[in-house]
Amino acid sequence: MIIQLDPGITPAALETIKQTLQHGGYKSSEVKTQKAYYLVALGTKEIDIRTIGHLAGVRDVHRVSDAYKLVSRKWKVHPTAIDLGDGIRIREGELALIAGPCSIESEEQAQRLAQHLKDNNVRIMRGGAFKPRTSPYSFRGMGLDGLKMFYRVAREHGIRVISEVLEISQIKEMYDYIDIYQVGTRNTQNFSLLHELGRVDKPVLIKRGMSGTIEELLQSAEYIFANGNEQLILCERGIRTFEKAYRNTLDLNAVPALKEKSHLPVIVDPSHGVGVRRWVEPMALAAVMAGADGLLLEIHQTPEEAASDGQQTLNFEESARVFRRAREALAARC
Ligand code: PEP
Ligand code: MN
């Protein structure tokens, strides 16, 4: 059960609500986000929610039987929109295009990329500064200096930046050089990192764990929300299955499922999802038709020379075509 509280509720009124819940067999936790104040109550007994709804300080009461609560669509029917300023948004009914290299490599790369994105009216740029690599001998990113440069170039072009945060100490370091934090598939269940991301006032894109279920992804998002940050974006990026013909199995079932279960925007990363350059476009278009609110694409001026993930990275010509066709797909879907 989710109880939305009046922000100015008195301690006595709060106590009365908690007592009433306790008598009804419910255990409640307070959640104060940057936007609102809630009590999340867990219990199995039947309770007439009107007995809570009538109490002083209560704005609204919703019954949510899912394991995740605040990210559920059962209480918040209006979809969450992420506003990055200057008309740049991630929200239902639109298609947020996010593109850039797997890894930030050089200023020249960033300049060429930003110009290409601007030419194609793509307003969010991706690039990893701290790279989680399977092998310790692979390129592990340019670090904070790379991110600073990337952010400056993006800003010069009116573009927003998303980059992956690997650990708690980086949250603060990255803060001034980022518009959206990305939580990668290897960290989807790093609960201490998720908890800390609840305290920042910038959006967080959370990828599905490579062997994570839909419910686990939603519970991970709940961790961030429950610690204060409501600005969340879910991302399907492919899961591990028995199939070896491609890097991952892009689970597009996740799109309608997540859209139905949660009010958060859902975007799809077909680059990691399929892992093969020539199959990225069809999967990107399929993702749009499945209902995705955006796409996260790896692109590079010369993918063959990319420091990481070149095999799944589109060149500028290919990416321009995907942007155009994805927008056409959105128009056809609506
Ligand atoms: C990435 O976006 O470059 C990345 C490492 O993604 P994932 O966490 O999905 O592997
Ligand atoms: Mn990558």
Coordinates of C-alpha atoms and ligand atoms in Angstrom, one line a residue:
M1 CA 0.0 0.0 0.0
I2 CA 1.2 3.5 -0.8
I3 CA 0.0 6.4 1.3
Q4 CA 0.8 9.8 -0.1
L5 CA 1.2 12.2 2.7
D6 CA 0.8 16.0 3.0
P7 CA 4.3 17.4 3.0
G8 CA 3.3 19.5 6.0
I9 CA 1.8 16.6 8.0
T10 CA 2.2 17.0 11.8
P11 CA 4.2 14.4 13.7
A12 CA 1.1 13.5 15.7
A13 CA -0.9 12.9 12.5
L14 CA 1.9 10.7 11.1
E15 CA 2.0 8.7 14.3
T16 CA -1.8 8.1 14.1
I17 CA -1.4 6.8 10.5
K18 CA 1.4 4.5 11.5
Q19 CA -0.5 3.2 14.5
T20 CA -3.5 2.5 12.4
L21 CA -1.4 0.6 9.9
Q22 CA 0.3 -1.4 12.7
H23 CA -3.0 -2.4 14.2
G24 CA -4.1 -3.5 10.7
G25 CA -1.0 -5.8 10.5
Y26 CA 1.0 -3.5 8.3
K27 CA 4.7 -2.5 8.6
S28 CA 5.3 1.0 7.2
S29 CA 8.4 2.8 6.0
E30 CA 8.7 6.5 5.4
V31 CA 9.9 7.6 2.0
K32 CA 10.7 11.3 1.4
T33 CA 11.7 11.9 -2.1
Q34 CA 12.8 15.2 -3.8
K35 CA 9.2 15.6 -4.9
A36 CA 6.9 14.0 -2.4
Y37 CA 6.3 12.3 0.9
Y38 CA 5.0 8.7 1.2
L39 CA 4.5 5.8 3.6
V40 CA 5.0 2.4 2.0
A41 CA 3.1 -0.2 4.0
L42 CA 3.7 -3.9 3.7
G43 CA 1.3 -6.5 5.0
T44 CA -0.8 -9.4 3.9
K45 CA -4.1 -8.7 5.7
E46 CA -7.1 -7.3 4.1
I47 CA -7.6 -3.7 5.2
D48 CA -10.3 -1.2 4.2
I49 CA -8.2 1.6 2.7
R50 CA -10.9 4.1 3.6
T51 CA -9.9 3.8 7.2
I52 CA -6.5 5.2 6.2
G53 CA -7.8 7.6 3.6
H54 CA -9.9 9.5 6.2
L55 CA -7.0 10.3 8.5
A56 CA -5.5 13.7 8.8
G57 CA -2.4 14.3 6.6
V58 CA -3.3 11.7 4.0
R59 CA -3.5 12.9 0.4
D60 CA -4.2 9.5 -1.2
V61 CA -4.0 5.8 -0.6
H62 CA -3.3 3.2 -3.2
R63 CA -3.3 -0.6 -3.0
V64 CA -0.2 -2.0 -4.7
S65 CA 0.2 -5.7 -4.4
D66 CA 3.5 -5.9 -6.5
A67 CA 6.8 -6.5 -4.8
Y68 CA 7.9 -3.1 -6.1
K69 CA 5.6 -0.3 -5.0
L70 CA 6.6 3.3 -5.9
V71 CA 7.7 2.5 -9.4
S72 CA 4.5 0.6 -10.1
R73 CA 1.9 2.0 -12.5
K74 CA -0.8 0.8 -10.1
W75 CA -0.7 4.0 -8.1
K76 CA 0.7 6.5 -10.6
V77 CA -1.2 6.3 -13.8
H78 CA 0.4 9.3 -15.3
P79 CA 3.8 8.3 -16.9
T80 CA 6.9 9.9 -15.4
A81 CA 8.6 12.4 -17.7
I82 CA 12.3 13.2 -17.5
D83 CA 12.9 16.9 -18.2
L84 CA 16.5 17.7 -19.1
G85 CA 15.8 21.4 -19.9
D86 CA 15.8 23.3 -23.2
G87 CA 13.0 21.1 -24.5
I88 CA 15.0 17.9 -24.1
R89 CA 12.8 15.2 -22.6
I90 CA 12.4 11.5 -22.1
R91 CA 8.8 10.6 -21.9
E92 CA 6.0 8.5 -23.2
G93 CA 4.8 9.3 -26.7
E94 CA 8.1 10.7 -27.8
L95 CA 11.4 9.0 -28.9
A96 CA 14.5 10.1 -27.0
L97 CA 17.5 9.3 -29.1
I98 CA 20.8 8.8 -27.2
A99 CA 23.9 8.0 -29.2
G100 CA 27.7 8.0 -28.8
P101 CA 30.7 5.7 -28.5
C102 CA 31.0 2.9 -26.0
S103 CA 34.1 4.7 -24.6
I104 CA 35.1 8.4 -24.7
E105 CA 38.4 8.4 -26.6
S106 CA 39.5 11.9 -27.6
E107 CA 38.4 15.5 -28.0
E108 CA 38.4 15.1 -31.8
Q109 CA 36.0 12.2 -31.5
A110 CA 33.7 14.1 -29.2
Q111 CA 33.7 17.2 -31.5
R112 CA 32.9 15.1 -34.6
L113 CA 30.2 13.2 -32.7
A114 CA 28.6 16.3 -31.3
Q115 CA 28.4 17.9 -34.7
H116 CA 26.9 14.7 -36.2
L117 CA 24.3 14.6 -33.4
K118 CA 23.4 18.2 -33.9
D119 CA 23.1 17.8 -37.6
N120 CA 20.6 15.0 -36.9
N121 CA 18.7 16.8 -34.1
V122 CA 19.8 14.2 -31.5
R123 CA 20.2 15.9 -28.2
I124 CA 21.6 13.4 -25.7
M125 CA 25.1 12.0 -26.1
R126 CA 26.5 8.8 -24.5
G127 CA 30.0 7.8 -23.8
G128 CA 31.7 5.8 -21.1
A129 CA 34.5 7.4 -19.0
F130 CA 34.7 4.5 -16.5
K131 CA 34.3 1.3 -18.4
P132 CA 33.4 -2.0 -16.7
R133 CA 35.5 -4.4 -18.8
T134 CA 35.4 -8.2 -18.6
S135 CA 39.2 -8.3 -19.0
P136 CA 41.4 -6.1 -16.8
Y137 CA 43.7 -5.7 -19.8
S138 CA 41.1 -4.1 -22.0
F139 CA 40.8 -0.3 -22.3
R140 CA 39.1 0.9 -19.1
G141 CA 38.2 4.4 -20.1
M142 CA 39.6 7.9 -19.9
G143 CA 38.2 8.6 -16.5
L144 CA 37.1 11.9 -15.1
D145 CA 39.3 14.0 -17.4
G146 CA 37.7 12.4 -20.4
L147 CA 34.2 13.0 -19.0
K148 CA 35.0 16.7 -18.4
M149 CA 36.1 17.2 -21.9
F150 CA 33.1 15.2 -23.3
Y151 CA 30.7 17.3 -21.2
R152 CA 32.3 20.6 -22.3
V153 CA 32.0 19.6 -26.0
A154 CA 28.4 18.5 -25.5
R155 CA 27.4 21.7 -23.8
E156 CA 29.0 23.8 -26.7
H157 CA 26.5 22.0 -28.9
G158 CA 23.5 22.2 -26.6
I159 CA 23.6 18.5 -26.0
R160 CA 23.1 16.5 -22.8
V161 CA 25.4 13.8 -21.5
I162 CA 24.8 10.3 -20.1
S163 CA 27.7 8.2 -18.7
E164 CA 28.1 5.2 -16.6
V165 CA 28.8 5.4 -12.9
L166 CA 30.6 2.3 -11.5
E167 CA 31.0 3.1 -7.8
I168 CA 29.7 5.3 -5.1
S169 CA 32.8 7.6 -5.0
Q170 CA 32.2 8.5 -8.6
I171 CA 28.7 9.9 -8.0
K172 CA 30.1 13.2 -6.6
E173 CA 33.1 13.3 -9.0
M174 CA 30.8 13.0 -12.0
Y175 CA 28.0 15.3 -10.8
D176 CA 29.1 18.5 -12.5
Y177 CA 29.8 16.7 -15.8
I178 CA 26.7 14.7 -16.3
D179 CA 23.0 15.0 -17.0
I180 CA 22.0 11.4 -16.5
Y181 CA 23.9 8.7 -14.5
Q182 CA 23.9 5.3 -16.2
V183 CA 23.9 2.1 -14.1
G184 CA 25.2 -0.7 -16.1
T185 CA 24.1 -4.3 -16.3
R186 CA 26.8 -5.4 -14.0
N187 CA 25.7 -3.0 -11.3
T188 CA 21.9 -3.4 -11.5
Q189 CA 21.9 -5.1 -8.2
N190 CA 24.7 -3.1 -6.5
F191 CA 22.3 -2.0 -3.8
S192 CA 24.6 0.3 -2.1
L193 CA 25.3 2.2 -5.3
L194 CA 21.5 2.3 -6.0
H195 CA 20.8 3.6 -2.5
E196 CA 23.3 6.4 -2.9
L197 CA 21.9 7.3 -6.3
G198 CA 18.6 7.9 -4.5
R199 CA 20.3 11.0 -2.9
V200 CA 21.2 12.8 -6.1
D201 CA 19.0 15.3 -7.9
K202 CA 19.8 14.1 -11.4
P203 CA 18.1 11.3 -13.4
V204 CA 19.4 7.8 -13.4
L205 CA 19.1 5.3 -16.3
I206 CA 19.1 1.8 -14.9
K207 CA 19.9 -1.1 -17.2
R208 CA 18.5 -4.5 -16.8
G209 CA 20.9 -7.0 -15.3
M210 CA 22.2 -9.5 -17.9
S211 CA 20.5 -12.3 -16.0
G212 CA 17.9 -10.2 -14.2
T213 CA 14.2 -10.6 -14.3
I214 CA 11.7 -7.8 -15.0
E215 CA 10.7 -7.8 -11.4
E216 CA 14.3 -7.6 -10.2
L217 CA 14.9 -4.6 -12.5
L218 CA 11.8 -2.9 -11.1
Q219 CA 13.0 -3.6 -7.5
S220 CA 16.4 -2.1 -8.3
A221 CA 14.6 1.0 -9.6
E222 CA 12.5 1.0 -6.4
Y223 CA 15.8 1.1 -4.3
I224 CA 16.7 4.5 -5.9
F225 CA 13.2 5.8 -5.7
A226 CA 12.8 4.8 -2.0
N227 CA 15.9 6.7 -1.2
G228 CA 14.6 9.9 -2.7
N229 CA 15.2 10.0 -6.5
E230 CA 12.1 9.7 -8.7
Q231 CA 13.8 10.6 -11.9
L232 CA 14.4 7.1 -13.3
I233 CA 14.6 5.5 -16.7
L234 CA 14.5 1.8 -17.3
C235 CA 16.6 0.2 -20.0
E236 CA 16.4 -3.2 -21.7
R237 CA 19.8 -4.1 -23.0
G238 CA 19.6 -7.8 -23.7
I239 CA 19.9 -10.8 -21.4
R240 CA 22.0 -14.0 -21.4
T241 CA 20.3 -17.0 -22.8
F242 CA 21.5 -20.3 -24.2
E243 CA 21.7 -18.6 -27.6
K244 CA 25.3 -18.0 -28.9
A245 CA 24.5 -16.6 -32.4
Y246 CA 24.7 -13.0 -31.0
R247 CA 26.1 -11.3 -28.0
N248 CA 22.8 -11.1 -26.0
T249 CA 19.1 -11.9 -26.5
L250 CA 17.4 -8.5 -26.8
D251 CA 14.2 -9.1 -24.9
L252 CA 11.7 -6.8 -26.5
N253 CA 8.9 -8.5 -24.5
A254 CA 10.3 -6.3 -21.7
V255 CA 9.1 -3.2 -23.4
P256 CA 5.3 -3.7 -23.2
A257 CA 5.7 -5.5 -19.9
L258 CA 7.6 -2.7 -18.3
K259 CA 5.4 0.0 -19.7
E260 CA 2.4 -1.8 -18.3
K261 CA 3.9 -2.5 -14.9
S262 CA 5.7 0.8 -14.3
H263 CA 5.1 4.6 -14.9
L264 CA 8.8 5.0 -15.7
P265 CA 10.0 5.6 -19.2
V266 CA 11.5 2.6 -21.0
I267 CA 14.3 2.8 -23.4
V268 CA 16.1 0.1 -25.4
D269 CA 19.8 -0.5 -26.1
P270 CA 19.9 -2.6 -29.3
S271 CA 23.7 -2.2 -29.5
H272 CA 24.5 -4.3 -26.5
G273 CA 21.2 -6.2 -27.0
V274 CA 22.3 -7.9 -30.2
G275 CA 26.0 -7.0 -30.4
V276 CA 26.3 -7.2 -34.2
R277 CA 26.4 -4.0 -36.2
R278 CA 24.2 -5.0 -39.1
W279 CA 21.4 -6.3 -36.8
V280 CA 21.3 -3.1 -34.7
E281 CA 19.0 -1.3 -37.1
P282 CA 16.2 -3.9 -37.4
M283 CA 16.2 -4.4 -33.6
A284 CA 16.1 -0.6 -33.0
L285 CA 13.1 -0.3 -35.2
A286 CA 11.5 -3.3 -33.6
A287 CA 12.0 -1.7 -30.2
V288 CA 10.2 1.5 -31.3
M289 CA 7.3 -0.6 -32.6
A290 CA 7.2 -2.4 -29.3
G291 CA 6.6 0.9 -27.5
A292 CA 10.1 2.1 -26.4
D293 CA 10.3 5.7 -25.3
G294 CA 13.8 6.0 -26.6
L295 CA 16.9 4.3 -28.0
L296 CA 20.5 4.1 -26.7
L297 CA 22.9 3.5 -29.6
E298 CA 26.6 3.0 -29.8
I299 CA 28.0 5.1 -32.7
H300 CA 31.5 6.2 -33.8
Q301 CA 33.0 8.0 -36.8
T302 CA 35.1 4.9 -37.5
P303 CA 33.7 1.9 -35.6
E304 CA 36.6 -0.3 -36.8
E305 CA 38.9 1.8 -34.7
A306 CA 36.7 2.1 -31.6
A307 CA 38.5 1.4 -28.3
S308 CA 35.6 -0.9 -27.2
D309 CA 32.5 -2.6 -28.7
G310 CA 33.3 -1.6 -32.3
Q311 CA 31.6 -4.8 -33.6
Q312 CA 28.2 -3.4 -32.5
T313 CA 28.9 0.2 -33.2
L314 CA 27.2 2.1 -36.1
N315 CA 29.1 4.6 -38.2
F316 CA 27.7 8.1 -38.9
E317 CA 26.0 7.2 -42.1
E318 CA 24.3 4.1 -40.6
S319 CA 23.3 6.0 -37.4
A320 CA 21.8 8.9 -39.4
R321 CA 19.7 6.3 -41.2
V322 CA 18.6 4.6 -37.9
F323 CA 17.6 8.0 -36.4
R324 CA 15.5 8.8 -39.5
R325 CA 13.9 5.4 -39.7
A326 CA 13.3 5.2 -35.9
R327 CA 11.4 8.5 -36.1
E328 CA 9.4 7.2 -39.1
A329 CA 8.6 4.1 -37.0
L330 CA 7.4 6.3 -34.1
A331 CA 5.1 8.2 -36.5
A332 CA 3.8 4.9 -37.8
R333 CA 3.2 3.6 -34.3
C334 CA 1.2 6.6 -33.1
Ligands
PEP1 C1 27.6 0.5 -22.1 O1 26.5 1.1 -22.2 O2 28.7 0.8 -22.7 C2 27.7 -0.7 -21.2 C3 28.8 -1.1 -20.6 O3 26.5 -1.3 -21.2 P1 26.0 -2.6 -20.4 O4 26.0 -2.2 -18.9 O5 24.6 -2.8 -20.9 O6 26.9 -3.7 -20.7
MN2 MN 29.6 -0.7 -24.9

